mmCIF file of C-alpha atoms and ligand atoms in Angstrom:
data_model
loop_
_atom_site.group_PDB
_atom_site.id
_atom_site.type_symbol
_atom_site.label_atom_id
_atom_site.label_comp_id
_atom_site.label_asym_id
_atom_site.label_seq_id
_atom_site.Cartn_x
_atom_site.Cartn_y
_atom_site.Cartn_z
ATOM 1 C CA UNK A 1 -23.367 -7.589 -11.502
ATOM 2 C CA UNK A 2 -23.515 -8.752 -7.859
ATOM 3 C CA UNK A 3 -25.328 -7.541 -4.694
ATOM 4 C CA UNK A 4 -23.399 -5.140 -2.454
ATOM 5 C CA UNK A 5 -23.497 -2.765 0.509
ATOM 6 C CA UNK A 6 -21.391 0.124 1.860
ATOM 7 C CA UNK A 7 -19.957 0.288 5.341
ATOM 8 C CA UNK A 8 -18.669 3.635 6.732
ATOM 9 C CA UNK A 9 -15.595 2.295 8.604
ATOM 10 C CA UNK A 10 -15.052 4.107 11.946
ATOM 11 C CA UNK A 11 -17.845 6.557 11.399
ATOM 12 C CA UNK A 12 -20.457 6.567 14.351
ATOM 13 C CA UNK A 13 -23.478 6.152 12.149
ATOM 14 C CA UNK A 14 -27.062 5.143 13.181
ATOM 15 C CA UNK A 15 -27.273 1.258 13.010
ATOM 16 C CA UNK A 16 -29.526 1.338 10.027
ATOM 17 C CA UNK A 17 -26.827 3.134 7.961
ATOM 18 C CA UNK A 18 -23.997 0.705 8.994
ATOM 19 C CA UNK A 19 -24.218 -1.241 5.750
ATOM 20 C CA UNK A 20 -23.648 -4.821 7.011
ATOM 21 C CA UNK A 21 -25.470 -7.323 4.781
ATOM 22 C CA UNK A 22 -27.656 -9.642 6.870
ATOM 23 C CA UNK A 23 -27.349 -7.523 10.008
ATOM 24 C CA UNK A 24 -28.531 -3.962 9.183
ATOM 25 C CA UNK A 25 -29.914 -4.374 5.651
ATOM 26 C CA UNK A 26 -30.269 -6.796 2.751
ATOM 27 C CA UNK A 27 -27.515 -6.696 0.175
ATOM 28 C CA UNK A 28 -28.563 -4.247 -2.593
ATOM 29 C CA UNK A 29 -29.358 -6.230 -5.721
ATOM 30 C CA UNK A 30 -27.868 -5.255 -9.067
ATOM 31 C CA UNK A 31 -29.669 -2.233 -10.417
ATOM 32 C CA UNK A 32 -31.444 -1.527 -7.104
ATOM 33 C CA UNK A 33 -30.909 1.621 -4.981
ATOM 34 C CA UNK A 34 -30.263 2.107 -1.276
ATOM 35 C CA UNK A 35 -29.774 5.445 0.366
ATOM 36 C CA UNK A 36 -27.410 5.833 3.332
ATOM 37 C CA UNK A 37 -28.024 8.806 5.538
ATOM 38 C CA UNK A 38 -26.077 9.925 8.603
ATOM 39 C CA UNK A 39 -24.649 13.012 10.287
ATOM 40 C CA UNK A 40 -20.864 13.006 10.170
ATOM 41 C CA UNK A 41 -20.287 13.882 13.890
ATOM 42 C CA UNK A 42 -16.556 13.218 14.255
ATOM 43 C CA UNK A 43 -14.010 14.992 12.095
ATOM 44 C CA UNK A 44 -11.152 12.779 10.976
ATOM 45 C CA UNK A 45 -9.853 10.117 8.559
ATOM 46 C CA UNK A 46 -12.086 7.220 7.709
ATOM 47 C CA UNK A 47 -12.813 4.993 4.827
ATOM 48 C CA UNK A 48 -15.706 3.106 3.270
ATOM 49 C CA UNK A 49 -16.068 -0.291 1.713
ATOM 50 C CA UNK A 50 -18.412 -3.069 0.621
ATOM 51 C CA UNK A 51 -19.582 -5.218 3.553
ATOM 52 C CA UNK A 52 -21.234 -8.009 1.392
ATOM 53 C CA UNK A 53 -18.854 -10.682 0.331
ATOM 54 C CA UNK A 54 -16.196 -8.335 1.763
ATOM 55 C CA UNK A 55 -13.206 -10.493 1.061
ATOM 56 C CA UNK A 56 -13.953 -10.595 -2.752
ATOM 57 C CA UNK A 57 -15.445 -7.146 -3.038
ATOM 58 C CA UNK A 58 -12.613 -5.175 -1.345
ATOM 59 C CA UNK A 59 -10.017 -7.238 -3.316
ATOM 60 C CA UNK A 60 -12.012 -6.100 -6.396
ATOM 61 C CA UNK A 61 -11.666 -2.430 -5.489
ATOM 62 C CA UNK A 62 -14.944 -1.467 -3.714
ATOM 63 C CA UNK A 63 -13.513 0.908 -1.207
ATOM 64 C CA UNK A 64 -12.384 4.531 -0.838
ATOM 65 C CA UNK A 65 -11.146 7.169 1.562
ATOM 66 C CA UNK A 66 -13.625 9.211 3.666
ATOM 67 C CA UNK A 67 -12.426 12.458 5.232
ATOM 68 C CA UNK A 68 -14.693 14.342 7.588
ATOM 69 C CA UNK A 69 -13.524 17.895 7.747
ATOM 70 C CA UNK A 70 -13.643 19.948 10.982
ATOM 71 C CA UNK A 71 -16.792 22.126 11.455
ATOM 72 C CA UNK A 72 -14.995 25.206 10.195
ATOM 73 C CA UNK A 73 -14.050 23.565 6.925
ATOM 74 C CA UNK A 74 -10.373 22.851 6.130
ATOM 75 C CA UNK A 75 -7.782 21.623 8.642
ATOM 76 C CA UNK A 76 -5.119 24.162 9.552
ATOM 77 C CA UNK A 77 -2.433 22.511 7.239
ATOM 78 C CA UNK A 78 -2.049 24.017 3.782
ATOM 79 C CA UNK A 79 -1.598 20.516 2.197
ATOM 80 C CA UNK A 80 -4.117 17.979 3.201
ATOM 81 C CA UNK A 81 -3.456 14.691 1.548
ATOM 82 C CA UNK A 82 -4.799 11.154 1.730
ATOM 83 C CA UNK A 83 -2.428 8.184 1.273
ATOM 84 C CA UNK A 84 -4.799 5.201 0.905
ATOM 85 C CA UNK A 85 -2.555 2.172 0.825
ATOM 86 C CA UNK A 86 -4.235 -0.720 -0.822
ATOM 87 C CA UNK A 87 -3.572 -3.957 -2.704
ATOM 88 C CA UNK A 88 -3.172 -3.558 -6.465
ATOM 89 C CA UNK A 89 -6.583 -4.666 -7.780
ATOM 90 C CA UNK A 90 -4.938 -5.854 -10.951
ATOM 91 C CA UNK A 91 -3.878 -8.794 -8.874
ATOM 92 C CA UNK A 92 -0.221 -8.079 -8.665
ATOM 93 C CA UNK A 93 1.346 -8.401 -5.173
ATOM 94 C CA UNK A 94 2.457 -4.762 -5.117
ATOM 95 C CA UNK A 95 0.933 -2.109 -2.865
ATOM 96 C CA UNK A 96 -0.879 0.784 -4.565
ATOM 97 C CA UNK A 97 -1.592 4.292 -3.277
ATOM 98 C CA UNK A 98 -4.775 6.201 -4.014
ATOM 99 C CA UNK A 99 -5.646 4.117 -7.061
ATOM 100 C CA UNK A 100 -2.222 4.517 -8.753
ATOM 101 C CA UNK A 101 0.047 1.546 -8.945
ATOM 102 C CA UNK A 102 3.309 3.259 -8.272
ATOM 103 C CA UNK A 103 4.663 6.354 -6.532
ATOM 104 C CA UNK A 104 2.210 9.079 -5.707
ATOM 105 C CA UNK A 105 3.519 12.577 -6.038
ATOM 106 C CA UNK A 106 2.084 15.290 -3.916
ATOM 107 C CA UNK A 107 2.917 18.948 -4.647
ATOM 108 C CA UNK A 108 4.167 20.938 -1.677
ATOM 109 C CA UNK A 109 6.448 23.986 -1.191
ATOM 110 C CA UNK A 110 9.267 24.501 1.314
ATOM 111 C CA UNK A 111 7.782 25.587 4.723
ATOM 112 C CA UNK A 112 4.278 24.530 4.012
ATOM 113 C CA UNK A 113 2.537 22.546 6.671
ATOM 114 C CA UNK A 114 1.337 19.095 5.477
ATOM 115 C CA UNK A 115 -1.189 16.697 6.808
ATOM 116 C CA UNK A 116 -0.767 13.159 5.521
ATOM 117 C CA UNK A 117 -3.734 10.806 6.246
ATOM 118 C CA UNK A 118 -2.450 7.334 5.928
ATOM 119 C CA UNK A 119 -5.186 4.693 5.533
ATOM 120 C CA UNK A 120 -4.218 0.821 5.507
ATOM 121 C CA UNK A 121 -6.535 -0.839 3.192
ATOM 122 C CA UNK A 122 -4.006 -3.487 2.116
ATOM 123 C CA UNK A 123 -5.469 -6.998 2.104
ATOM 124 C CA UNK A 124 -3.074 -9.097 4.262
ATOM 125 C CA UNK A 125 -2.109 -12.744 3.765
ATOM 126 C CA UNK A 126 -3.096 -15.500 6.197
ATOM 127 C CA UNK A 127 -0.666 -14.291 8.774
ATOM 128 C CA UNK A 128 -2.537 -10.906 8.956
ATOM 129 C CA UNK A 129 0.545 -9.053 7.758
ATOM 130 C CA UNK A 130 0.647 -5.529 9.191
ATOM 131 C CA UNK A 131 1.813 -2.592 7.158
ATOM 132 C CA UNK A 132 4.669 -0.440 8.598
ATOM 133 C CA UNK A 133 5.073 2.731 6.653
ATOM 134 C CA UNK A 134 7.797 5.260 7.636
ATOM 135 C CA UNK A 135 7.850 8.973 6.868
ATOM 136 C CA UNK A 136 11.480 10.073 5.855
ATOM 137 C CA UNK A 137 12.818 13.601 5.361
ATOM 138 C CA UNK A 138 11.087 15.745 8.081
ATOM 139 C CA UNK A 139 10.285 15.457 11.788
ATOM 140 C CA UNK A 140 6.570 14.911 12.167
ATOM 141 C CA UNK A 141 3.822 14.790 14.797
ATOM 142 C CA UNK A 142 1.376 11.809 14.957
ATOM 143 C CA UNK A 143 -1.765 13.927 15.411
ATOM 144 C CA UNK A 144 -4.493 11.284 15.088
ATOM 145 C CA UNK A 145 -5.224 7.526 15.198
ATOM 146 C CA UNK A 146 -8.251 6.214 13.474
ATOM 147 C CA UNK A 147 -9.552 9.779 13.076
ATOM 148 C CA UNK A 148 -9.235 10.668 16.790
ATOM 149 C CA UNK A 149 -6.840 13.402 17.866
ATOM 150 C CA UNK A 150 -4.015 12.585 20.212
ATOM 151 C CA UNK A 151 -3.288 14.870 23.079
ATOM 152 C CA UNK A 152 -0.050 16.880 23.049
ATOM 153 C CA UNK A 153 1.776 15.162 20.081
ATOM 154 C CA UNK A 154 5.398 16.026 20.109
ATOM 155 C CA UNK A 155 7.717 15.897 17.025
ATOM 156 C CA UNK A 156 9.339 12.601 16.287
ATOM 157 C CA UNK A 157 12.140 11.280 14.083
ATOM 158 C CA UNK A 158 11.527 8.340 11.624
ATOM 159 C CA UNK A 159 9.653 5.426 12.981
ATOM 160 C CA UNK A 160 7.752 2.515 11.534
ATOM 161 C CA UNK A 161 4.007 3.167 12.085
ATOM 162 C CA UNK A 162 2.580 -0.248 12.368
ATOM 163 C CA UNK A 163 -1.019 -0.392 10.990
ATOM 164 C CA UNK A 164 -3.379 -3.249 10.766
ATOM 165 C CA UNK A 165 -5.924 -3.392 7.882
ATOM 166 C CA UNK A 166 -8.565 -0.652 8.489
ATOM 167 C CA UNK A 167 -6.468 1.472 10.800
ATOM 168 C CA UNK A 168 -5.556 5.124 10.043
ATOM 169 C CA UNK A 169 -2.862 7.493 11.230
ATOM 170 C CA UNK A 170 -2.658 11.237 10.520
ATOM 171 C CA UNK A 171 0.902 12.791 10.393
ATOM 172 C CA UNK A 172 1.647 16.562 10.321
ATOM 173 C CA UNK A 173 4.991 18.044 9.355
ATOM 174 C CA UNK A 174 6.611 21.093 7.735
ATOM 175 C CA UNK A 175 8.212 20.790 4.338
ATOM 176 C CA UNK A 176 12.039 21.182 4.654
ATOM 177 C CA UNK A 177 13.831 24.181 3.084
ATOM 178 C CA UNK A 178 15.095 21.817 0.388
ATOM 179 C CA UNK A 179 14.241 18.392 -0.807
ATOM 180 C CA UNK A 180 11.324 16.135 -0.782
ATOM 181 C CA UNK A 181 9.670 14.001 1.963
ATOM 182 C CA UNK A 182 8.907 10.334 1.445
ATOM 183 C CA UNK A 183 6.582 7.658 2.735
ATOM 184 C CA UNK A 184 8.222 4.320 2.412
ATOM 185 C CA UNK A 185 6.156 1.247 3.178
ATOM 186 C CA UNK A 186 7.435 -1.979 4.789
ATOM 187 C CA UNK A 187 5.562 -4.833 6.641
ATOM 188 C CA UNK A 188 5.485 -6.997 9.731
ATOM 189 C CA UNK A 189 4.612 -10.642 9.310
ATOM 190 C CA UNK A 190 2.911 -12.984 11.800
ATOM 191 C CA UNK A 191 4.572 -16.170 12.792
ATOM 192 C CA UNK A 192 3.605 -19.347 10.812
ATOM 193 C CA UNK A 193 1.047 -21.657 12.262
ATOM 194 C CA UNK A 194 0.751 -25.401 11.536
ATOM 195 C CA UNK A 195 -1.099 -24.917 8.258
ATOM 196 C CA UNK A 196 0.558 -21.650 7.273
ATOM 197 C CA UNK A 197 2.817 -23.176 4.700
ATOM 198 C CA UNK A 198 -0.162 -23.381 2.360
ATOM 199 C CA UNK A 199 -0.718 -19.636 2.489
ATOM 200 C CA UNK A 200 2.723 -18.055 1.824
ATOM 201 C CA UNK A 201 2.639 -14.366 1.939
ATOM 202 C CA UNK A 202 4.041 -12.987 -1.388
ATOM 203 C CA UNK A 203 6.926 -10.531 -1.181
ATOM 204 C CA UNK A 204 5.829 -7.009 -2.131
ATOM 205 C CA UNK A 205 7.801 -4.065 -3.471
ATOM 206 C CA UNK A 206 7.923 -1.059 -1.156
ATOM 207 C CA UNK A 207 5.862 1.687 -2.720
ATOM 208 C CA UNK A 208 6.280 5.353 -1.770
ATOM 209 C CA UNK A 209 4.622 8.661 -1.671
ATOM 210 C CA UNK A 210 6.773 11.630 -2.534
ATOM 211 C CA UNK A 211 5.798 14.972 -1.161
ATOM 212 C CA UNK A 212 7.347 18.110 -2.663
ATOM 213 C CA UNK A 213 10.176 18.261 -5.127
ATOM 214 C CA UNK A 214 14.013 18.100 -5.017
ATOM 215 C CA UNK A 215 16.380 15.513 -3.723
ATOM 216 C CA UNK A 216 14.867 12.712 -1.708
ATOM 217 C CA UNK A 217 15.891 11.937 1.883
ATOM 218 C CA UNK A 218 18.817 9.470 2.161
ATOM 219 C CA UNK A 219 17.531 6.005 1.387
ATOM 220 C CA UNK A 220 17.412 3.687 4.405
ATOM 221 C CA UNK A 221 16.006 0.241 5.180
ATOM 222 C CA UNK A 222 12.774 0.976 6.974
ATOM 223 C CA UNK A 223 12.958 -2.277 8.837
ATOM 224 C CA UNK A 224 15.794 -0.924 10.879
ATOM 225 C CA UNK A 225 13.779 1.981 12.246
ATOM 226 C CA UNK A 226 12.154 1.853 15.775
ATOM 227 C CA UNK A 227 8.411 1.106 16.018
ATOM 228 C CA UNK A 228 6.160 4.030 17.042
ATOM 229 C CA UNK A 229 4.647 3.279 20.471
ATOM 230 C CA UNK A 230 1.279 5.006 20.995
ATOM 231 C CA UNK A 231 1.264 4.031 24.626
ATOM 232 C CA UNK A 232 4.218 6.412 25.396
ATOM 233 C CA UNK A 233 3.392 9.397 23.183
ATOM 234 C CA UNK A 234 1.748 12.696 23.789
ATOM 235 C CA UNK A 235 0.394 14.203 26.969
ATOM 236 C CA UNK A 236 -1.943 12.523 29.423
ATOM 237 C CA UNK A 237 -5.398 13.923 29.488
ATOM 238 C CA UNK A 238 -8.548 13.036 31.554
ATOM 239 C CA UNK A 239 -10.747 10.493 29.761
ATOM 240 C CA UNK A 240 -14.231 9.474 30.899
ATOM 241 C CA UNK A 241 -13.642 5.796 29.798
ATOM 242 C CA UNK A 242 -10.708 5.354 32.034
ATOM 243 C CA UNK A 243 -11.953 7.290 35.114
ATOM 244 C CA UNK A 244 -13.817 4.210 36.430
ATOM 245 C CA UNK A 245 -13.911 0.513 35.942
ATOM 246 C CA UNK A 246 -16.128 -0.958 33.240
ATOM 247 C CA UNK A 247 -19.702 -1.779 34.214
ATOM 248 C CA UNK A 248 -19.419 -5.130 32.401
ATOM 249 C CA UNK A 249 -16.426 -6.968 30.836
ATOM 250 C CA UNK A 250 -16.230 -9.677 28.367
ATOM 251 C CA UNK A 251 -13.461 -11.915 27.020
ATOM 252 C CA UNK A 252 -12.937 -11.965 23.254
ATOM 253 C CA UNK A 253 -10.392 -14.815 22.612
ATOM 254 C CA UNK A 254 -9.094 -15.118 19.085
ATOM 255 C CA UNK A 255 -7.756 -18.497 17.903
ATOM 256 C CA UNK A 256 -7.580 -20.758 14.887
ATOM 257 C CA UNK A 257 -7.935 -24.559 14.295
ATOM 258 C CA UNK A 258 -8.330 -26.805 11.330
ATOM 259 C CA UNK A 259 -11.919 -27.812 10.845
ATOM 260 C CA UNK A 260 -14.892 -28.018 8.462
ATOM 261 C CA UNK A 261 -16.491 -24.745 7.405
ATOM 262 C CA UNK A 262 -18.597 -24.059 4.339
ATOM 263 C CA UNK A 263 -18.094 -27.498 3.000
ATOM 264 C CA UNK A 264 -14.387 -27.575 3.063
ATOM 265 C CA UNK A 265 -11.553 -28.136 5.494
ATOM 266 C CA UNK A 266 -10.042 -24.815 6.399
ATOM 267 C CA UNK A 267 -8.267 -22.978 9.180
ATOM 268 C CA UNK A 268 -11.316 -22.083 11.047
ATOM 269 C CA UNK A 269 -10.883 -18.724 12.909
ATOM 270 C CA UNK A 270 -12.769 -18.573 16.135
ATOM 271 C CA UNK A 271 -13.870 -16.078 18.756
ATOM 272 C CA UNK A 272 -14.380 -17.510 22.174
ATOM 273 C CA UNK A 273 -14.179 -21.053 20.651
ATOM 274 C CA UNK A 274 -16.836 -20.607 18.005
ATOM 275 C CA UNK A 275 -17.009 -19.382 14.370
ATOM 276 C CA UNK A 276 -19.407 -16.880 12.834
ATOM 277 C CA UNK A 277 -22.385 -17.105 12.708
ATOM 278 C CA UNK A 278 -22.321 -19.319 15.841
ATOM 279 C CA UNK A 279 -20.397 -16.882 18.115
ATOM 280 C CA UNK A 280 -22.744 -15.976 20.905
ATOM 281 C CA UNK A 281 -23.290 -12.151 20.767
ATOM 282 C CA UNK A 282 -22.228 -9.944 23.659
ATOM 283 C CA UNK A 283 -25.184 -8.223 25.051
ATOM 284 C CA UNK A 284 -24.935 -4.622 26.398
ATOM 285 C CA UNK A 285 -27.237 -1.915 27.650
ATOM 286 C CA UNK A 286 -27.364 1.719 26.774
ATOM 287 C CA UNK A 287 -25.136 3.792 29.064
ATOM 288 C CA UNK A 288 -22.938 0.914 30.106
ATOM 289 C CA UNK A 289 -19.139 1.232 30.090
ATOM 290 C CA UNK A 290 -18.237 -2.009 28.445
ATOM 291 C CA UNK A 291 -14.766 -3.612 28.853
ATOM 292 C CA UNK A 292 -13.357 -6.138 26.298
ATOM 293 C CA UNK A 293 -10.298 -8.250 27.044
ATOM 294 C CA UNK A 294 -9.153 -9.211 23.674
ATOM 295 C CA UNK A 295 -6.672 -12.153 23.719
ATOM 296 C CA UNK A 296 -4.797 -13.253 20.608
ATOM 297 C CA UNK A 297 -4.193 -16.942 21.006
ATOM 298 C CA UNK A 298 -2.550 -17.270 17.683
ATOM 299 C CA UNK A 299 0.648 -16.460 15.796
ATOM 300 C CA UNK A 300 -1.257 -14.084 13.353
ATOM 301 C CA UNK A 301 -2.023 -10.468 13.463
ATOM 302 C CA UNK A 302 -5.705 -9.607 14.087
ATOM 303 C CA UNK A 303 -6.853 -5.987 13.602
ATOM 304 C CA UNK A 304 -10.170 -6.117 15.548
ATOM 305 C CA UNK A 305 -12.757 -3.590 14.323
ATOM 306 C CA UNK A 306 -15.819 -2.613 16.325
ATOM 307 C CA UNK A 307 -18.553 -0.898 14.298
ATOM 308 C CA UNK A 308 -20.466 2.207 15.470
ATOM 309 C CA UNK A 309 -18.321 2.970 18.575
ATOM 310 C CA UNK A 310 -14.913 4.222 19.651
ATOM 311 C CA UNK A 311 -12.761 2.047 21.828
ATOM 312 C CA UNK A 312 -10.263 3.405 24.377
ATOM 313 C CA UNK A 313 -7.173 1.314 24.858
ATOM 314 C CA UNK A 314 -6.753 0.590 28.579
ATOM 315 C CA UNK A 315 -3.692 -1.651 28.278
ATOM 316 C CA UNK A 316 -1.652 -3.864 25.992
ATOM 317 C CA UNK A 317 -0.155 -6.811 27.634
ATOM 318 C CA UNK A 318 -0.881 -5.087 30.944
ATOM 319 C CA UNK A 319 0.904 -1.883 30.072
ATOM 320 C CA UNK A 320 -1.341 1.220 30.185
ATOM 321 C CA UNK A 321 -0.834 4.321 28.068
ATOM 322 C CA UNK A 322 1.543 6.785 29.756
ATOM 323 C CA UNK A 323 0.788 9.621 27.399
ATOM 324 C CA UNK A 324 -2.237 10.617 25.332
ATOM 325 C CA UNK A 325 -5.335 8.478 25.652
ATOM 326 C CA UNK A 326 -5.610 6.189 22.603
ATOM 327 C CA UNK A 327 -9.009 6.037 20.843
ATOM 328 C CA UNK A 328 -9.471 3.576 17.963
ATOM 329 C CA UNK A 329 -12.165 1.680 16.064
ATOM 330 C CA UNK A 330 -9.647 -0.919 15.019
ATOM 331 C CA UNK A 331 -7.147 -2.327 17.568
ATOM 332 C CA UNK A 332 -4.268 -4.382 16.190
ATOM 333 C CA UNK A 333 -3.430 -7.553 18.229
ATOM 334 C CA UNK A 334 0.055 -8.731 17.489
ATOM 335 C CA UNK A 335 0.660 -12.546 17.871
ATOM 336 C CA UNK A 336 -0.105 -13.762 21.379
ATOM 337 C CA UNK A 337 -0.838 -10.189 22.626
ATOM 338 C CA UNK A 338 -3.706 -9.208 25.127
ATOM 339 C CA UNK A 339 -5.345 -5.865 24.704
ATOM 340 C CA UNK A 340 -7.984 -4.369 27.109
ATOM 341 C CA UNK A 341 -10.306 -1.764 25.751
ATOM 342 C CA UNK A 342 -13.461 0.026 26.972
ATOM 343 C CA UNK A 343 -16.211 1.723 25.076
ATOM 344 C CA UNK A 344 -19.412 3.500 26.111
ATOM 345 C CA UNK A 345 -22.556 1.762 24.839
ATOM 346 C CA UNK A 346 -24.155 4.875 23.380
ATOM 347 C CA UNK A 347 -25.377 3.830 19.963
ATOM 348 C CA UNK A 348 -28.140 1.167 20.170
ATOM 349 C CA UNK A 349 -28.185 -1.480 17.559
ATOM 350 C CA UNK A 350 -26.563 -4.692 16.476
ATOM 351 C CA UNK A 351 -22.899 -4.059 15.700
ATOM 352 C CA UNK A 352 -20.070 -6.164 14.175
ATOM 353 C CA UNK A 353 -16.887 -6.922 16.064
ATOM 354 C CA UNK A 354 -14.603 -8.712 13.711
ATOM 355 C CA UNK A 355 -11.093 -9.241 12.573
ATOM 356 C CA UNK A 356 -10.433 -6.854 9.557
ATOM 357 C CA UNK A 357 -8.222 -9.493 7.804
ATOM 358 C CA UNK A 358 -10.909 -10.471 5.274
ATOM 359 C CA UNK A 359 -9.619 -14.115 5.088
ATOM 360 C CA UNK A 360 -9.892 -14.474 8.882
ATOM 361 C CA UNK A 361 -13.389 -12.866 9.063
ATOM 362 C CA UNK A 362 -14.600 -15.109 6.178
ATOM 363 C CA UNK A 363 -13.273 -18.140 8.053
ATOM 364 C CA UNK A 364 -15.275 -17.224 11.094
ATOM 365 C CA UNK A 365 -13.582 -14.547 13.152
ATOM 366 C CA UNK A 366 -16.660 -12.276 13.316
ATOM 367 C CA UNK A 367 -19.438 -11.728 15.862
ATOM 368 C CA UNK A 368 -21.860 -8.964 16.927
ATOM 369 C CA UNK A 369 -22.396 -6.838 20.100
ATOM 370 C CA UNK A 370 -26.144 -6.594 20.546
ATOM 371 C CA UNK A 371 -28.010 -4.035 22.632
ATOM 372 C CA UNK A 372 -30.498 -5.837 24.827
ATOM 373 C CA UNK A 373 -33.994 -6.122 23.239
ATOM 374 C CA UNK A 374 -32.911 -5.155 19.670
ATOM 375 C CA UNK A 375 -33.296 -7.806 17.012
ATOM 376 C CA UNK A 376 -32.663 -7.656 13.256
ATOM 377 C CA UNK A 377 -35.236 -8.562 10.641
ATOM 378 C CA UNK A 378 -32.310 -9.513 8.318
ATOM 379 C CA UNK A 379 -30.582 -12.816 8.085
ATOM 380 C CA UNK A 380 -27.284 -14.044 6.719
ATOM 381 C CA UNK A 381 -26.364 -17.112 4.767
ATOM 382 C CA UNK A 382 -26.261 -18.143 1.194
ATOM 383 C CA UNK A 383 -30.128 -18.693 1.077
ATOM 384 C CA UNK A 384 -30.782 -15.012 2.204
ATOM 385 C CA UNK A 385 -28.136 -13.734 -0.313
ATOM 386 C CA UNK A 386 -26.419 -11.891 2.559
ATOM 387 C CA UNK A 387 -22.815 -12.816 3.022
ATOM 388 C CA UNK A 388 -21.354 -9.906 5.171
ATOM 389 C CA UNK A 389 -17.867 -11.384 5.083
HETATM 390 CU CU1 C2O B 1 -14.066 -1.933 7.743
HETATM 391 CU CU2 C2O B 1 -16.838 -4.526 9.427
HETATM 392 O O1 C2O B 1 -15.396 -3.199 8.563
HETATM 393 CU CU1 CU B 2 -7.463 -11.873 12.036
#
């Protein structure tokens, strides 16, 4: 009964197929039709969701998993399974998996190779709560982040894999000779800010995915596990985005302050001191290597998502990756963290850069990266009917 759009999160689509109401199209009215068309150029794990009134429409269930298979067809693993973690759309505080509300069971036999594609679509509270699933019962390799393969991934024991909303991780493992493997979720909360008390994050039950049959691995408290560190994993490999310094660099400073917005007093979420739609766009030119220094000047988590491009992580709090290059479309900033990224400006258009916590984006933490000379015929705001966040 309401207007909507679809955005192909992480997929490098032409700008006109990006699905952002008020930027790349008008929201599609009830009963109307809009056709998206793009070539799926990068195999990997993605997802799609509404990008009109996003906070309400994702909460209502307008999202799904999107897997781009490699050119030859299936991946090498015999079992290829999505675990889309999301909020229970019935409104309970529990986490759901693939549209179920409880444990998902995935058939697999001893010795089979399994690829588990974990997608974090859980809507966080005001602190930006990150999910931290852990795989128990088999050593695994972390083969991809946000759909992009890691170089030389080695087997690991159980870790918490910290994911901000919108991020994905692919795990590959062999089923043990006996017993099942489990995915157990936990979460990491931000630190409260001055107004945080009004937005308590509800406690949620840990939901699991069970792969295979037989006795489960010994139960343990996932919060006691070490955290997976993508900056110290896999094998170094040459990467064109780190071979030279960026041609241009921009600060992207994330903060919050109480203020007026949309006719009420709220925690206005700002980028470089302004809130959407008043954040000045960053202007880039085709072919530039663009650096972003993202600074989290808050106690919340902010998973920052760039549309239409792939970011390379250059450093986190000054620490550069020692192993595999890390390529992501959504970079999670922990409270008070600074992350440097670079991307090649190779997809002309007007592209959103925003926090993927729907509450934060709706409260202003959203902006665009504009290719010089490109303008949009679409406008946002209640009069236009286009409300991208
Ligand atoms: Cu998954 Cu602009 O979003
Ligand atoms: Cu945020």
